[in-house]
Amino acid sequence: MATFLYRTGRFAFRRRHFVVLIWVALLALAGVCAANAPAAGSSSFSVPGTESQKAFDLLDERFPGTGADGATARVVFKAPSGERLTEPAGKKAVRKAVSELRQGAEVASVDDPYTAGAVSRDRTIAYARVAYDVPGMELRDSSREALETAAEHARDSGLTVEIGGDALQTAPETGATEVIGIAVAAVVLVITFGSLVSAGLPLLTALIGVGIGVSSITALASTLDLGSTTSILAMMIGLAVGIDYALFIVSRFRAELAEGRRGEEAAGRAVGTAGSAVVFAGLTVVIALVGLSVVDIPMLTKMGVAAAGTVVIAVLIALTLVPALIGFAGKRVRPANAGGLFRRRGGDARHHAHHAHRAPRAERPNMGTRWARFVIRRPVAVLLLCVAALGAVAVPAGSIELGLGDDGSQPVSTTQRRAYDLLSEGFGPGFNGPLVVVTDAKGTDDPRGAVRDVAADLKGLDDVAAVTPATFDQAGDTAIITVVPASKPSSGETEELVGAIRAAGAGITDRTGAEVSVTGTTALNIDTSQKLTDAMLPYLALVVGLAFLLLIVVFRSVLVPLKAALGFLLSVMAALGAVVAVFQWGWLGSLLGVEQTGPIMSMMPIFLVGVVFGLAMDYEVFLVTRIREAHVRGERPGQAIVTGFRHSARVVTAAAVIMIAVFAGFIGSHEAMIKSIGFGLATAVFFDAFVVRMAIVPAVLALLGRRAWWLPGWLDRILPNVDVEGEGLRPADTADELEAPGPAAEPEPARV
């Protein structure tokens, strides 16, 4: 592995014009394809294998057209204080708005509140349902403007008017906060390297990688039915790992220059050593993201695969484009004391070797060295303190409530949220989450009698506010009954009602042979949350198991990968606890722009586990490979820890700060899922990098000593030797590959 990557790095450095041309061509090709691709429509959401999905599919089959994915809007009217909408003035204003709504070019139908029974009992609130011919994401701006204009005209007559539904849904956009995250990353890189050129390389290569990845996703969005959040999540992860991977290559390259090697040789060694860590770190991220497919939710699978593709691009760019751009940057990448390290090969080799291997002058220990020495002097205290702290932060995770967002989770400043609240006020809290009960009586002797039994049983259940009359299909053997719960959609009472309906349906099936199933957005959310919960343990077993085997190959140890996995569990549980405290309990929510607390997005925990596991293994690989490298070269366990931290702590810290900044930038998103994932990932990286990897890892390694690198003999014989430490490159460390760092040399880029 190290030898192959060493040659790859030298080739990219030497043939830099060709390598850069290839990547620029790929970026241009992806951009052209994205610009000419058809606009992506609404991503279909399905949860195969659940009762709600089976019922939804049955509706599509028996009620053609009712399952259409056209956008809908509910225009909600409220009369001024002391008045009613049934009075002549109120009725005139509402019907004028309904008439205006019907003029829309993409409007399929508009229900009159007075004939559709959509007026509240106190006659103060009513709503008009607007159905469109196209999905919400495909509505023209003119249609949305017409909807809002009709509402505004109704407001002019004195009514309170708000709009709910997915007709106002638009693709989430990146904002200024994401740019701030990139700016913070730039500042950290400048401080880390002390050079604008060295700092700019990771940013430039990460942006190129993200550009290729996101453009490819955009180009394929319509064909593969990718959701609107897919590209944002790919951008979030691609930026973070892209900057980090390039950072480690550039940092190792500068370290090789400082040891006296020529530019091309330093590039080869940087890719051969740090590049090996990048490959295995990237593999763990890809395993975690692609492993999301075991949940069997197509949207989640697509999100994971798309983000994994962006990570693969980031790895390839770090191994090829970074050394190529280093070749163009020449002497401007070198550390301040590197002198003429980009000179052509030549001169007195013995003179070069003498200067290259001269005794280093005594230097003050850096922060990484001092921190490592502190930890290995007090490993038990550091370990207990860190575990106790993470355990305390993780406590709220035990109270996590899962659900999928609706208009009730929108900020109170939005018209969607105000419409949601008005409907709850006028028609009850369960009105925003009706349950659709489908009765398939095709195989029964008396279909209508079976449906009557179902309706009677539904009316006798607890927490039922209303049961609508049954609607039959053309064949008369399948019926739809809408049940309005008395509780809000995300409540435990509504979840219990869904279970009660299904239990009652089982009894009806035994008596009549008719099959009863529950669907609708609320039931689908409940089934999705349950499916994600059930998939968590199999997912963890698959991802952690595969990564554990991979890390055994990398570190040639059993205890080090075990420690890495346990440390990950600590950091991810603490991150989940922080998410619950902020987004469910409301702690510090106002500081982060969380206007509405409630259940955590159902996909949040498993997505957080997948992404954080991959990123956690990044820091584990980057940090511990340096420690193992020192151990392999004969250093005592404690000294190897200090050496590893001396070389890696500063860079790992910078990488973590950059990743936190990039993820934190997405907290400013108006999309609830993006906001919570951005916060969760930023928090998890903070806990994992600064508590687990920088404190718990050296403490555990210090306590284990040489036993940390124990590997059974039989396992040692069958494992492949991937040589992440670059031991196979040591014979190349000869005098003719070194340059004297004297100032007299004329710096010059190596010839192509």
PDB file of N, CA and C in Angstrom, residues 641-691:
ATOM      1  N   ILE A 641       3.849   7.418  22.409  1.00  0.00           N
ATOM      2  CA  ILE A 641       2.669   8.281  22.526  1.00  0.00           C
ATOM      3  C   ILE A 641       3.072   9.740  22.402  1.00  0.00           C
ATOM      4  N   VAL A 642       4.134  10.125  23.094  1.00  0.00           N
ATOM      5  CA  VAL A 642       4.615  11.507  23.036  1.00  0.00           C
ATOM      6  C   VAL A 642       5.040  11.866  21.617  1.00  0.00           C
ATOM      7  N   THR A 643       5.767  10.971  20.964  1.00  0.00           N
ATOM      8  CA  THR A 643       6.207  11.233  19.591  1.00  0.00           C
ATOM      9  C   THR A 643       5.022  11.399  18.654  1.00  0.00           C
ATOM     10  N   GLY A 644       4.049  10.510  18.786  1.00  0.00           N
ATOM     11  CA  GLY A 644       2.864  10.622  17.943  1.00  0.00           C
ATOM     12  C   GLY A 644       2.140  11.930  18.138  1.00  0.00           C
ATOM     13  N   PHE A 645       2.013  12.372  19.391  1.00  0.00           N
ATOM     14  CA  PHE A 645       1.334  13.629  19.656  1.00  0.00           C
ATOM     15  C   PHE A 645       2.173  14.824  19.211  1.00  0.00           C
ATOM     16  N   ARG A 646       3.493  14.708  19.318  1.00  0.00           N
ATOM     17  CA  ARG A 646       4.343  15.805  18.875  1.00  0.00           C
ATOM     18  C   ARG A 646       4.134  16.091  17.384  1.00  0.00           C
ATOM     19  N   HIS A 647       3.975  15.037  16.592  1.00  0.00           N
ATOM     20  CA  HIS A 647       3.829  15.200  15.149  1.00  0.00           C
ATOM     21  C   HIS A 647       2.377  15.413  14.712  1.00  0.00           C
ATOM     22  N   SER A 648       1.409  14.891  15.493  1.00  0.00           N
ATOM     23  CA  SER A 648       0.032  14.846  14.986  1.00  0.00           C
ATOM     24  C   SER A 648      -0.958  15.722  15.733  1.00  0.00           C
ATOM     25  N   ALA A 649      -0.698  16.052  16.997  1.00  0.00           N
ATOM     26  CA  ALA A 649      -1.712  16.732  17.806  1.00  0.00           C
ATOM     27  C   ALA A 649      -2.137  18.060  17.199  1.00  0.00           C
ATOM     28  N   ARG A 650      -1.170  18.844  16.738  1.00  0.00           N
ATOM     29  CA  ARG A 650      -1.494  20.160  16.172  1.00  0.00           C
ATOM     30  C   ARG A 650      -2.369  20.018  14.931  1.00  0.00           C
ATOM     31  N   VAL A 651      -2.006  19.062  14.073  1.00  0.00           N
ATOM     32  CA  VAL A 651      -2.746  18.890  12.826  1.00  0.00           C
ATOM     33  C   VAL A 651      -4.128  18.288  13.092  1.00  0.00           C
ATOM     34  N   VAL A 652      -4.215  17.312  13.997  1.00  0.00           N
ATOM     35  CA  VAL A 652      -5.517  16.727  14.331  1.00  0.00           C
ATOM     36  C   VAL A 652      -6.424  17.785  14.956  1.00  0.00           C
ATOM     37  N   THR A 653      -5.860  18.626  15.820  1.00  0.00           N
ATOM     38  CA  THR A 653      -6.643  19.703  16.423  1.00  0.00           C
ATOM     39  C   THR A 653      -7.172  20.645  15.349  1.00  0.00           C
ATOM     40  N   ALA A 654      -6.289  21.037  14.425  1.00  0.00           N
ATOM     41  CA  ALA A 654      -6.719  21.918  13.341  1.00  0.00           C
ATOM     42  C   ALA A 654      -7.799  21.264  12.498  1.00  0.00           C
ATOM     43  N   ALA A 655      -7.614  19.976  12.191  1.00  0.00           N
ATOM     44  CA  ALA A 655      -8.600  19.254  11.381  1.00  0.00           C
ATOM     45  C   ALA A 655      -9.947  19.208  12.088  1.00  0.00           C
ATOM     46  N   ALA A 656      -9.935  18.974  13.404  1.00  0.00           N
ATOM     47  CA  ALA A 656     -11.191  18.909  14.159  1.00  0.00           C
ATOM     48  C   ALA A 656     -11.884  20.269  14.193  1.00  0.00           C
ATOM     49  N   VAL A 657     -11.116  21.332  14.415  1.00  0.00           N
ATOM     50  CA  VAL A 657     -11.702  22.676  14.442  1.00  0.00           C
ATOM     51  C   VAL A 657     -12.317  23.011  13.088  1.00  0.00           C
ATOM     52  N   ILE A 658     -11.632  22.626  12.014  1.00  0.00           N
ATOM     53  CA  ILE A 658     -12.158  22.874  10.668  1.00  0.00           C
ATOM     54  C   ILE A 658     -13.457  22.116  10.458  1.00  0.00           C
ATOM     55  N   MET A 659     -13.477  20.839  10.842  1.00  0.00           N
ATOM     56  CA  MET A 659     -14.670  20.031  10.639  1.00  0.00           C
ATOM     57  C   MET A 659     -15.825  20.563  11.480  1.00  0.00           C
ATOM     58  N   ILE A 660     -15.544  20.976  12.702  1.00  0.00           N
ATOM     59  CA  ILE A 660     -16.585  21.555  13.558  1.00  0.00           C
ATOM     60  C   ILE A 660     -17.134  22.832  12.925  1.00  0.00           C
ATOM     61  N   ALA A 661     -16.227  23.663  12.383  1.00  0.00           N
ATOM     62  CA  ALA A 661     -16.662  24.920  11.762  1.00  0.00           C
ATOM     63  C   ALA A 661     -17.544  24.662  10.553  1.00  0.00           C
ATOM     64  N   VAL A 662     -17.168  23.688   9.735  1.00  0.00           N
ATOM     65  CA  VAL A 662     -17.962  23.378   8.540  1.00  0.00           C
ATOM     66  C   VAL A 662     -19.340  22.870   8.930  1.00  0.00           C
ATOM     67  N   PHE A 663     -19.392  21.931   9.888  1.00  0.00           N
ATOM     68  CA  PHE A 663     -20.681  21.384  10.310  1.00  0.00           C
ATOM     69  C   PHE A 663     -21.522  22.446  11.019  1.00  0.00           C
ATOM     70  N   ALA A 664     -20.888  23.240  11.875  1.00  0.00           N
ATOM     71  CA  ALA A 664     -21.630  24.258  12.616  1.00  0.00           C
ATOM     72  C   ALA A 664     -22.239  25.288  11.676  1.00  0.00           C
ATOM     73  N   GLY A 665     -21.615  25.491  10.513  1.00  0.00           N
ATOM     74  CA  GLY A 665     -22.169  26.430   9.554  1.00  0.00           C
ATOM     75  C   GLY A 665     -23.561  26.061   9.092  1.00  0.00           C
ATOM     76  N   PHE A 666     -23.907  24.768   9.152  1.00  0.00           N
ATOM     77  CA  PHE A 666     -25.223  24.323   8.695  1.00  0.00           C
ATOM     78  C   PHE A 666     -26.297  24.462   9.776  1.00  0.00           C
ATOM     79  N   ILE A 667     -25.898  24.876  10.981  1.00  0.00           N
ATOM     80  CA  ILE A 667     -26.891  25.089  12.033  1.00  0.00           C
ATOM     81  C   ILE A 667     -27.800  26.253  11.662  1.00  0.00           C
ATOM     82  N   GLY A 668     -27.308  27.160  10.823  1.00  0.00           N
ATOM     83  CA  GLY A 668     -28.118  28.303  10.407  1.00  0.00           C
ATOM     84  C   GLY A 668     -29.168  27.977   9.373  1.00  0.00           C
ATOM     85  N   SER A 669     -29.233  26.722   8.901  1.00  0.00           N
ATOM     86  CA  SER A 669     -30.220  26.338   7.894  1.00  0.00           C
ATOM     87  C   SER A 669     -31.630  26.426   8.456  1.00  0.00           C
ATOM     88  N   HIS A 670     -32.598  26.775   7.591  1.00  0.00           N
ATOM     89  CA  HIS A 670     -33.997  26.799   8.009  1.00  0.00           C
ATOM     90  C   HIS A 670     -34.610  25.406   7.969  1.00  0.00           C
ATOM     91  N   GLU A 671     -33.935  24.452   7.345  1.00  0.00           N
ATOM     92  CA  GLU A 671     -34.423  23.076   7.273  1.00  0.00           C
ATOM     93  C   GLU A 671     -34.126  22.393   8.603  1.00  0.00           C
ATOM     94  N   ALA A 672     -35.166  21.913   9.287  1.00  0.00           N
ATOM     95  CA  ALA A 672     -35.000  21.361  10.634  1.00  0.00           C
ATOM     96  C   ALA A 672     -34.020  20.197  10.651  1.00  0.00           C
ATOM     97  N   MET A 673     -34.101  19.318   9.648  1.00  0.00           N
ATOM     98  CA  MET A 673     -33.218  18.154   9.623  1.00  0.00           C
ATOM     99  C   MET A 673     -31.769  18.579   9.431  1.00  0.00           C
ATOM    100  N   ILE A 674     -31.527  19.533   8.522  1.00  0.00           N
ATOM    101  CA  ILE A 674     -30.161  20.008   8.280  1.00  0.00           C
ATOM    102  C   ILE A 674     -29.610  20.681   9.528  1.00  0.00           C
ATOM    103  N   LYS A 675     -30.441  21.495  10.191  1.00  0.00           N
ATOM    104  CA  LYS A 675     -29.995  22.195  11.398  1.00  0.00           C
ATOM    105  C   LYS A 675     -29.578  21.210  12.481  1.00  0.00           C
ATOM    106  N   SER A 676     -30.421  20.192  12.721  1.00  0.00           N
ATOM    107  CA  SER A 676     -30.125  19.240  13.797  1.00  0.00           C
ATOM    108  C   SER A 676     -28.929  18.359  13.454  1.00  0.00           C
ATOM    109  N   ILE A 677     -28.804  17.963  12.194  1.00  0.00           N
ATOM    110  CA  ILE A 677     -27.654  17.140  11.794  1.00  0.00           C
ATOM    111  C   ILE A 677     -26.372  17.954  11.882  1.00  0.00           C
ATOM    112  N   GLY A 678     -26.417  19.225  11.448  1.00  0.00           N
ATOM    113  CA  GLY A 678     -25.231  20.077  11.564  1.00  0.00           C
ATOM    114  C   GLY A 678     -24.780  20.217  13.008  1.00  0.00           C
ATOM    115  N   PHE A 679     -25.734  20.458  13.918  1.00  0.00           N
ATOM    116  CA  PHE A 679     -25.394  20.579  15.334  1.00  0.00           C
ATOM    117  C   PHE A 679     -24.876  19.262  15.882  1.00  0.00           C
ATOM    118  N   GLY A 680     -25.566  18.166  15.547  1.00  0.00           N
ATOM    119  CA  GLY A 680     -25.150  16.862  16.061  1.00  0.00           C
ATOM    120  C   GLY A 680     -23.762  16.476  15.607  1.00  0.00           C
ATOM    121  N   LEU A 681     -23.464  16.699  14.329  1.00  0.00           N
ATOM    122  CA  LEU A 681     -22.136  16.343  13.816  1.00  0.00           C
ATOM    123  C   LEU A 681     -21.051  17.228  14.421  1.00  0.00           C
ATOM    124  N   ALA A 682     -21.314  18.528  14.524  1.00  0.00           N
ATOM    125  CA  ALA A 682     -20.320  19.425  15.115  1.00  0.00           C
ATOM    126  C   ALA A 682     -20.031  19.040  16.566  1.00  0.00           C
ATOM    127  N   THR A 683     -21.089  18.747  17.317  1.00  0.00           N
ATOM    128  CA  THR A 683     -20.921  18.349  18.717  1.00  0.00           C
ATOM    129  C   THR A 683     -20.183  17.025  18.833  1.00  0.00           C
ATOM    130  N   ALA A 684     -20.548  16.065  17.981  1.00  0.00           N
ATOM    131  CA  ALA A 684     -19.911  14.751  18.039  1.00  0.00           C
ATOM    132  C   ALA A 684     -18.432  14.831  17.703  1.00  0.00           C
ATOM    133  N   VAL A 685     -18.080  15.632  16.701  1.00  0.00           N
ATOM    134  CA  VAL A 685     -16.663  15.783  16.348  1.00  0.00           C
ATOM    135  C   VAL A 685     -15.897  16.429  17.498  1.00  0.00           C
ATOM    136  N   PHE A 686     -16.515  17.408  18.160  1.00  0.00           N
ATOM    137  CA  PHE A 686     -15.851  18.046  19.305  1.00  0.00           C
ATOM    138  C   PHE A 686     -15.567  17.021  20.396  1.00  0.00           C
ATOM    139  N   PHE A 687     -16.595  16.243  20.768  1.00  0.00           N
ATOM    140  CA  PHE A 687     -16.403  15.242  21.819  1.00  0.00           C
ATOM    141  C   PHE A 687     -15.383  14.191  21.396  1.00  0.00           C
ATOM    142  N   ASP A 688     -15.485  13.725  20.153  1.00  0.00           N
ATOM    143  CA  ASP A 688     -14.623  12.631  19.724  1.00  0.00           C
ATOM    144  C   ASP A 688     -13.172  13.070  19.573  1.00  0.00           C
ATOM    145  N   ALA A 689     -12.957  14.244  18.981  1.00  0.00           N
ATOM    146  CA  ALA A 689     -11.587  14.681  18.737  1.00  0.00           C
ATOM    147  C   ALA A 689     -10.890  15.127  20.013  1.00  0.00           C
ATOM    148  N   PHE A 690     -11.571  15.975  20.800  1.00  0.00           N
ATOM    149  CA  PHE A 690     -10.891  16.603  21.931  1.00  0.00           C
ATOM    150  C   PHE A 690     -11.011  15.830  23.241  1.00  0.00           C
ATOM    151  N   VAL A 691     -12.035  15.000  23.368  1.00  0.00           N
ATOM    152  CA  VAL A 691     -12.168  14.235  24.603  1.00  0.00           C
ATOM    153  C   VAL A 691     -11.712  12.793  24.400  1.00  0.00           C
TER     154      VAL A 691
END
